[in-house]
Amino acid sequence: MGVEPAEVATSEYAASDSAAEVAARLGLGDSCVRQLDALQGKSAAYGGGRANLLLSHQLDTAAVAELMWVEYLAPSVRGMLDRVSGGDGRRFFMWLCGIHDVGKATPAFQAVDDAGQRRVRAAGLGWPDAVVRTRRRRWRHDKAGGRIVRDVLKDEWPTEAVAWVWPLVAGHHGNVPPVSVYRPGAGVDQLHGVGKDWRAAQRNVLEVLTRCLGYRGLRSVRPVVVPSRAEQLCLSGLVVMADWIASDTSEGRFQGLERLDDVSLERARQRAEKAWRALKLRGGWSRLPVPMAEDLVRQRFGEGGRASQLQLVEMARAVPAPGLLFVEGPMGEGKTKAMLAAVEVLAARFGADGMFLGMPTQATCDPMYEVVRGWVKGISPGLEDHVALLHGKRAFNPTWREVWRPAEGNPEEWYGSVGEDEFGLDEYGIGAGGNTADADLCCSGGSGPSEWFLERKRGLLSPFVVGTIDQLLFAATRTKHVMLRFAGLAGKVVVLDEVHAADVYMRQFLTEALRWLGQARVPVVMLSATLPPAQRRMLARAYLEGSLGRVGVDVSEMPEPAGYPSVTAVFGREDGTPGYRCESTEPWRKTVPVALQWLPDVTREGGAVAERVRAEVAEGGVALVVLNQVERAQQVYEKLAGHFPGEVILLHGRLCAAHRAERTQRCLNALGPNAGDARPHRMIIVATQLAEQSFDVDADLLVTDLAPIDLLLQRIGRLHRHARTRRPAHLRTPTVLVTGIAGNPAPGDRDVPCFLGASERIYGAYRLLRTASLITREAGPPRLDADSGRGERNHGAWSIPERVPELVAEVYDQQPLCPPSWRSAEERAGDRWNGDQDARTAKAEKYLLCQRGQWAKPTLEGLHHAGIGAATDEELREAVVRDGEMAGEVVLVRRSRRGFHALDGTWLGVHGEASEHETTSDAALGGTVRLPVKPGLGEAVDKELRPLDGWGYVQGLRYVKALVLEEDGCARLAGYVIGYDDLLGLTVEDEQGRSRTSHT
C-alpha cells in the first residue's frame, strides 16, 4: 500500500516541490540555495556511486519514517506520537527522523570528502585549512547535530521541548552524549562552523526540510507534551532504524542525488516505497480486535481452557492499564497456552503490534518457536513466517532452515547473521552467536522475516520474536545502539518464561529493563513455577517505578497469592498510586504426596547412586538421574550402562551439538507426552542440570543431587508428569532420592551435612543448607548407615503441587530455618552468601542502562556518559557477558593422514574445503561443543585456535574455532589433554592424566 501525503500538510508547499523551489520561495538568496545545493549528506563512495545531498538524505529518512508510521509502528507508539505532537504524530515523526543528520552541515563533515569540500568551498562556505588537519578530532556529525538543534530551536521552542529533542539527534549513532560536550571552550568551533554564513546554512537546512514536510515553520513543529524518558529511548531507536534503512544504497536503493532541483518529498517517497518493498519490511498485527470468545484457549488451541488458563485470560481482560502479570503454576499446568491467549488480549487492548518471548536457554527457544508460529498463524494466517528466532544456533532449527532456504543461489545463505546471546545463557553450552563480520551476509529469498531484521542489533525489531532472555537483558545495558534494541521491545507485549532461573547478576538487568518497560507502558507477563515472595516484590517494584515515574515505590500492600496456581497483576493507577490484583484457583492436576529419601553420596564416582538406581529398576521402570557435575554423570552412566546395555542415555553440556540434539529427541520420543506404546519397559536417563527446564519427559523415579528448592522442585516436575502412564507396581508412588549430600566427618560440624563440592561451588552452601533442612523435616537427617554404607530408608513426603509456594518461600525467607545444631553453619554460610550477592550486584550495576540515582532524569542527555569503565563498545559487551570466566566454544574435528573429518566421520577435505557443501558444513557444525571453565583454557582458545584453512569462505564456519583431535584422538591445549568419546562426550585431563572437575 502506498503512502498518502500527510493530512495536516497545510502550508503553501506541495510534496512535488523541489527543495530548490522551497528554498527560493522561503526567500533564501541565490548564495544560500547554492550552499544547500552543495552540502553533502553522503559522498559518492557511500551514496551508491553518486554523492547524495544532505537534504536528499534527510527527506529520504523522513519518507522512510512515514512508511514506518503506516506499516510498522504499533498503535501504542503512534498514539504516543499523536499525544506528544498535539495530534500530528505522523508528520512530527517524519520531522524527528529527517533532522537527524543536520550536523553534517559543518566543516568537520564536509571536509572529509575532497570532491565534496571543493563544491562546498565554491558555494561560499569555507574553513581554515587547520580544520582539515584536525578533522579526526571527535566532533562527529551526531554531536554537531545536537548543538545545531539546540542553537536553532532555542528561540522557537520552549526549553523543555528542546531539551529532549536534541539528544535524539546527538545520539543517532548509538551513544547519547552529555550536554557538557557543548560547553564553551570545547575547542570545536572551527570544526562546527563559525561565522554567520555557517550558522545561516545550518538553520536553512532545518527550515527547508521543515517546509518540505508541510510545516509553516519551525515554530509550528514544536511538541506540546514531553514524552517520558523511556518513550524518548524508543523514539531514538526508531530514528536510528529510519536512518539505517534510508542509508541502504545496495541494488540501486537511495542512490545519490547531486542537484537540489531533483530533491523533493515526492521523490523521496518514491525511493522509500521501492526500498521498503524490496526489503520486505513490515510490522505485526497493527491493531487487533479484542477477542470476544468466552474460552479463548479453546478457540486458539482446540482444547477447553483449564481453570488457571481462563483465570489468566480474564485477568488480561480486566487489568485497567498496561502492567506486569506474574503467572505462577505447577509444571504441566498449561501456562504457555494461557499466556499466548492473554497476550492476544493485552495486545488488542493496549495497542501492541507483536510479542517478544524470552526463554531461559537456546534449547527452550526452539520448541517455543514452533508453538508461537502456530499461534500467530491462527490469528493472522501468513504472519507465521515473520516470527524471528533469535539465538546463536538457530541454523540448526529445521523450521527456520526451511523458511530461510532460498529457492536458488548460495545454499548457505539461510544461516543469516545469527542472533546474539550476549549473556551466554544457553543450554547448548553455546554463547554469543554471530559475528560482526557477518553483518553483511544476511538471508535472501524466502517468505520469512525481512532479512533486514536479521542483522546484528536489529533482531528485536522483528514483529514477533522468540529468543533467549539475554536479548531483553542486553536492552537494559548502557551499550551502543541500546535504543535500537529498546525500540524493538516498545510496542510489543513482553513475555519472560521461567523467570525464576535468573540469578542475582541477571536480575540487576532484569529490574532495570522492567523500569524502562513500565515507563513505556509495555505490558509484561512473567511465567514461573513459583517465585520467592521477595523476588516477586522486587520485580513488581521495578515495573511500578517505571510506570509511576519515581524511585522507591512502596509495594508493602502488594497481596500474596492465597493459593496455587495464581495470577498477580501490578499496574500504575492514574492517580499515581500502585494498583494490584491477585487471584488463585485449583490446579489442574490433583495434589499427590511425593516421597523423599536421602541417598548419601558425595563421591565423583557416584557408586552409591549407581547401585541404588540399578536395584530400583531391576524389574523395570524409568529413572531420571540428575547430577550437578559432568564427570560424576559420566561415571554413573558407565556403571549403569554396563548392567543395562542400550537402556541408559547420558545427557550433559559437554556433548557435541549433534549428539545432544539426537539424545534429547530420543528421550522425548520415548518418554514425552505422545510416547504411548513407545514407552520402554526400562530406561535410565543420566543428565546434568539440563533436565530442569522444558524437558518434557515422564520418569517413574527421580534421583537428584541436592539443589536449591526452586530448582529441586523443577526436577521433581519430571516425576510422574503425564497422566495415564503405565508404571511398574513398585514405582507407582512418586519418589525422590536426594543425593549429593552426606554426613560431615568434621568434629565441630558432625550434625551439619556435607555437600558435593561441585554443588557448593555452583549454588553456595547457604541455599543448600536451607533446602536440606526442609527435606530433613520429612526424611530425617542425612547420614550414612554404619552397617551397609547405604542411605537409610526413612522417608517422608511433600504434597506437590500444593506445598510448592510454601517450600520456596521458606528457603528464600530471611528467617533462620535450619535445625538448631546447624544454626551456626547456616549463619556463616549466610554471611558468605550475602557478601557474594552484594559483590555480584555491584559488578552488574556499572553496566546498567541507568546509573543509580539518575533513573528519573527527564531526558536522555548523558545516557552513555561516565561510569562504564570500558573504552569501547566491544569491551563493554565482553564485560557484561562475562560474569566470571567464560568457557570457549569450539568445533571438534579429527585429523587423519588424508586430511580432516567431522566428528561423525564425514570427510571435510585436506584443508576443510569440502565444508562448502551444505551437508558437509552441517556435519562439521554438529561437532560444536563448549569447553569447561578451567584455568587458562579459555584464553588459549582465544589465542591459539582458528578456523580450518578451508573454512575461509564457508558461511557458518568461517569464524568458528576448530579444535583438532589428532590421530590418537586427543588435542593438547594449555596443558590439558582433550578428547571426545561418542558415549561419554568431552573429556578433559591435565598432562598428568588427572581429570579436573567441571559441572553442567
PDB file of N, CA, C and O in Angstrom, residues 749 752 765-771 773 810-811 813-834:
ATOM      1  N   ASP A 749      31.380 -30.101  63.228  1.00  0.00           N
ATOM      2  CA  ASP A 749      30.167 -29.980  62.410  1.00  0.00           C
ATOM      3  C   ASP A 749      29.560 -31.343  62.116  1.00  0.00           C
ATOM      4  O   ASP A 749      28.998 -31.566  61.047  1.00  0.00           O
ATOM      5  N   VAL A 752      26.079 -31.302  60.879  1.00  0.00           N
ATOM      6  CA  VAL A 752      25.815 -30.490  59.685  1.00  0.00           C
ATOM      7  C   VAL A 752      26.171 -31.318  58.450  1.00  0.00           C
ATOM      8  O   VAL A 752      27.256 -31.907  58.391  1.00  0.00           O
ATOM      9  N   ALA A 765      26.635 -22.789  49.794  1.00  0.00           N
ATOM     10  CA  ALA A 765      26.187 -23.659  50.883  1.00  0.00           C
ATOM     11  C   ALA A 765      24.898 -23.169  51.526  1.00  0.00           C
ATOM     12  O   ALA A 765      24.123 -23.964  52.065  1.00  0.00           O
ATOM     13  N   TYR A 766      24.633 -21.875  51.462  1.00  0.00           N
ATOM     14  CA  TYR A 766      23.505 -21.314  52.211  1.00  0.00           C
ATOM     15  C   TYR A 766      22.172 -21.874  51.737  1.00  0.00           C
ATOM     16  O   TYR A 766      21.377 -22.410  52.510  1.00  0.00           O
ATOM     17  N   ARG A 767      21.894 -21.760  50.437  1.00  0.00           N
ATOM     18  CA  ARG A 767      20.621 -22.271  49.906  1.00  0.00           C
ATOM     19  C   ARG A 767      20.549 -23.792  50.025  1.00  0.00           C
ATOM     20  O   ARG A 767      19.470 -24.361  50.222  1.00  0.00           O
ATOM     21  N   LEU A 768      21.683 -24.462  49.892  1.00  0.00           N
ATOM     22  CA  LEU A 768      21.680 -25.920  50.022  1.00  0.00           C
ATOM     23  C   LEU A 768      21.346 -26.334  51.457  1.00  0.00           C
ATOM     24  O   LEU A 768      20.564 -27.276  51.675  1.00  0.00           O
ATOM     25  N   LEU A 769      21.926 -25.642  52.436  1.00  0.00           N
ATOM     26  CA  LEU A 769      21.620 -25.957  53.830  1.00  0.00           C
ATOM     27  C   LEU A 769      20.142 -25.773  54.123  1.00  0.00           C
ATOM     28  O   LEU A 769      19.500 -26.612  54.772  1.00  0.00           O
ATOM     29  N   ARG A 770      19.579 -24.663  53.674  1.00  0.00           N
ATOM     30  CA  ARG A 770      18.179 -24.368  53.967  1.00  0.00           C
ATOM     31  C   ARG A 770      17.249 -25.355  53.255  1.00  0.00           C
ATOM     32  O   ARG A 770      16.239 -25.779  53.803  1.00  0.00           O
ATOM     33  N   THR A 771      17.615 -25.754  52.024  1.00  0.00           N
ATOM     34  CA  THR A 771      16.813 -26.752  51.327  1.00  0.00           C
ATOM     35  C   THR A 771      16.921 -28.100  52.030  1.00  0.00           C
ATOM     36  O   THR A 771      15.926 -28.808  52.221  1.00  0.00           O
ATOM     37  N   SER A 773      17.405 -28.647  55.079  1.00  0.00           N
ATOM     38  CA  SER A 773      16.660 -28.637  56.339  1.00  0.00           C
ATOM     39  C   SER A 773      15.197 -28.973  56.121  1.00  0.00           C
ATOM     40  O   SER A 773      14.567 -29.635  56.956  1.00  0.00           O
ATOM     41  N   GLU A 810       9.855 -20.513  52.253  1.00  0.00           N
ATOM     42  CA  GLU A 810      10.647 -20.793  53.450  1.00  0.00           C
ATOM     43  C   GLU A 810      12.139 -20.704  53.176  1.00  0.00           C
ATOM     44  O   GLU A 810      12.898 -20.123  53.960  1.00  0.00           O
ATOM     45  N   VAL A 811      12.582 -21.287  52.078  1.00  0.00           N
ATOM     46  CA  VAL A 811      14.014 -21.290  51.791  1.00  0.00           C
ATOM     47  C   VAL A 811      14.509 -19.879  51.481  1.00  0.00           C
ATOM     48  O   VAL A 811      15.603 -19.493  51.890  1.00  0.00           O
ATOM     49  N   ASP A 813      13.181 -17.021  52.477  1.00  0.00           N
ATOM     50  CA  ASP A 813      12.924 -16.068  53.538  1.00  0.00           C
ATOM     51  C   ASP A 813      14.236 -15.746  54.258  1.00  0.00           C
ATOM     52  O   ASP A 813      15.234 -16.451  54.113  1.00  0.00           O
ATOM     53  N   GLN A 814      14.221 -14.679  55.050  1.00  0.00           N
ATOM     54  CA  GLN A 814      15.416 -14.276  55.774  1.00  0.00           C
ATOM     55  C   GLN A 814      15.482 -14.848  57.182  1.00  0.00           C
ATOM     56  O   GLN A 814      16.486 -14.685  57.879  1.00  0.00           O
ATOM     57  N   GLN A 815      14.436 -15.515  57.627  1.00  0.00           N
ATOM     58  CA  GLN A 815      14.412 -16.044  58.977  1.00  0.00           C
ATOM     59  C   GLN A 815      15.226 -17.330  59.069  1.00  0.00           C
ATOM     60  O   GLN A 815      15.321 -18.085  58.099  1.00  0.00           O
ATOM     61  N   PRO A 816      15.830 -17.618  60.244  1.00  0.00           N
ATOM     62  CA  PRO A 816      16.556 -18.876  60.422  1.00  0.00           C
ATOM     63  C   PRO A 816      15.636 -20.063  60.144  1.00  0.00           C
ATOM     64  O   PRO A 816      14.473 -20.073  60.527  1.00  0.00           O
ATOM     65  N   LEU A 817      16.177 -21.080  59.483  1.00  0.00           N
ATOM     66  CA  LEU A 817      15.360 -22.210  59.057  1.00  0.00           C
ATOM     67  C   LEU A 817      15.954 -23.550  59.490  1.00  0.00           C
ATOM     68  O   LEU A 817      15.225 -24.503  59.741  1.00  0.00           O
ATOM     69  N   CYS A 818      17.261 -23.626  59.586  1.00  0.00           N
ATOM     70  CA  CYS A 818      17.923 -24.911  59.829  1.00  0.00           C
ATOM     71  C   CYS A 818      17.705 -25.385  61.273  1.00  0.00           C
ATOM     72  O   CYS A 818      17.401 -24.595  62.172  1.00  0.00           O
ATOM     73  N   PRO A 819      17.899 -26.676  61.521  1.00  0.00           N
ATOM     74  CA  PRO A 819      17.827 -27.195  62.893  1.00  0.00           C
ATOM     75  C   PRO A 819      18.843 -26.484  63.791  1.00  0.00           C
ATOM     76  O   PRO A 819      19.866 -25.974  63.310  1.00  0.00           O
ATOM     77  N   PRO A 820      18.582 -26.440  65.085  1.00  0.00           N
ATOM     78  CA  PRO A 820      19.488 -25.716  65.998  1.00  0.00           C
ATOM     79  C   PRO A 820      20.945 -26.136  65.858  1.00  0.00           C
ATOM     80  O   PRO A 820      21.847 -25.293  65.920  1.00  0.00           O
ATOM     81  N   SER A 821      21.195 -27.420  65.660  1.00  0.00           N
ATOM     82  CA  SER A 821      22.582 -27.870  65.575  1.00  0.00           C
ATOM     83  C   SER A 821      23.264 -27.416  64.289  1.00  0.00           C
ATOM     84  O   SER A 821      24.486 -27.511  64.173  1.00  0.00           O
ATOM     85  N   TRP A 822      22.475 -26.946  63.295  1.00  0.00           N
ATOM     86  CA  TRP A 822      23.047 -26.435  62.055  1.00  0.00           C
ATOM     87  C   TRP A 822      23.159 -24.911  62.081  1.00  0.00           C
ATOM     88  O   TRP A 822      23.682 -24.310  61.152  1.00  0.00           O
ATOM     89  N   ARG A 823      22.601 -24.270  63.103  1.00  0.00           N
ATOM     90  CA  ARG A 823      22.379 -22.830  63.063  1.00  0.00           C
ATOM     91  C   ARG A 823      23.665 -22.025  62.858  1.00  0.00           C
ATOM     92  O   ARG A 823      23.697 -21.070  62.091  1.00  0.00           O
ATOM     93  N   SER A 824      24.726 -22.431  63.522  1.00  0.00           N
ATOM     94  CA  SER A 824      25.986 -21.702  63.365  1.00  0.00           C
ATOM     95  C   SER A 824      26.500 -21.810  61.937  1.00  0.00           C
ATOM     96  O   SER A 824      26.953 -20.823  61.344  1.00  0.00           O
ATOM     97  N   ALA A 825      26.414 -23.008  61.367  1.00  0.00           N
ATOM     98  CA  ALA A 825      26.844 -23.191  59.974  1.00  0.00           C
ATOM     99  C   ALA A 825      25.959 -22.389  59.031  1.00  0.00           C
ATOM    100  O   ALA A 825      26.437 -21.830  58.034  1.00  0.00           O
ATOM    101  N   GLU A 826      24.661 -22.319  59.320  1.00  0.00           N
ATOM    102  CA  GLU A 826      23.746 -21.533  58.493  1.00  0.00           C
ATOM    103  C   GLU A 826      24.124 -20.058  58.513  1.00  0.00           C
ATOM    104  O   GLU A 826      24.116 -19.380  57.470  1.00  0.00           O
ATOM    105  N   GLU A 827      24.477 -19.545  59.695  1.00  0.00           N
ATOM    106  CA  GLU A 827      24.845 -18.137  59.789  1.00  0.00           C
ATOM    107  C   GLU A 827      26.127 -17.838  59.022  1.00  0.00           C
ATOM    108  O   GLU A 827      26.227 -16.827  58.326  1.00  0.00           O
ATOM    109  N   ARG A 828      27.109 -18.713  59.148  1.00  0.00           N
ATOM    110  CA  ARG A 828      28.368 -18.497  58.416  1.00  0.00           C
ATOM    111  C   ARG A 828      28.130 -18.547  56.907  1.00  0.00           C
ATOM    112  O   ARG A 828      28.639 -17.712  56.159  1.00  0.00           O
ATOM    113  N   ALA A 829      27.356 -19.537  56.501  1.00  0.00           N
ATOM    114  CA  ALA A 829      27.067 -19.650  55.063  1.00  0.00           C
ATOM    115  C   ALA A 829      26.260 -18.453  54.579  1.00  0.00           C
ATOM    116  O   ALA A 829      26.453 -17.977  53.448  1.00  0.00           O
ATOM    117  N   GLY A 830      25.345 -17.969  55.424  1.00  0.00           N
ATOM    118  CA  GLY A 830      24.545 -16.805  55.048  1.00  0.00           C
ATOM    119  C   GLY A 830      25.388 -15.562  54.867  1.00  0.00           C
ATOM    120  O   GLY A 830      25.158 -14.776  53.935  1.00  0.00           O
ATOM    121  N   ASP A 831      26.369 -15.376  55.728  1.00  0.00           N
ATOM    122  CA  ASP A 831      27.253 -14.217  55.590  1.00  0.00           C
ATOM    123  C   ASP A 831      28.038 -14.298  54.282  1.00  0.00           C
ATOM    124  O   ASP A 831      28.193 -13.294  53.569  1.00  0.00           O
ATOM    125  N   ARG A 832      28.544 -15.482  53.961  1.00  0.00           N
ATOM    126  CA  ARG A 832      29.284 -15.642  52.700  1.00  0.00           C
ATOM    127  C   ARG A 832      28.366 -15.403  51.507  1.00  0.00           C
ATOM    128  O   ARG A 832      28.740 -14.755  50.524  1.00  0.00           O
ATOM    129  N   TRP A 833      27.157 -15.941  51.596  1.00  0.00           N
ATOM    130  CA  TRP A 833      26.187 -15.790  50.509  1.00  0.00           C
ATOM    131  C   TRP A 833      25.853 -14.328  50.271  1.00  0.00           C
ATOM    132  O   TRP A 833      25.879 -13.847  49.143  1.00  0.00           O
ATOM    133  N   ASN A 834      25.549 -13.605  51.343  1.00  0.00           N
ATOM    134  CA  ASN A 834      25.168 -12.196  51.196  1.00  0.00           C
ATOM    135  C   ASN A 834      26.323 -11.373  50.647  1.00  0.00           C
ATOM    136  O   ASN A 834      26.116 -10.472  49.824  1.00  0.00           O
TER     137      ASN A 834
END
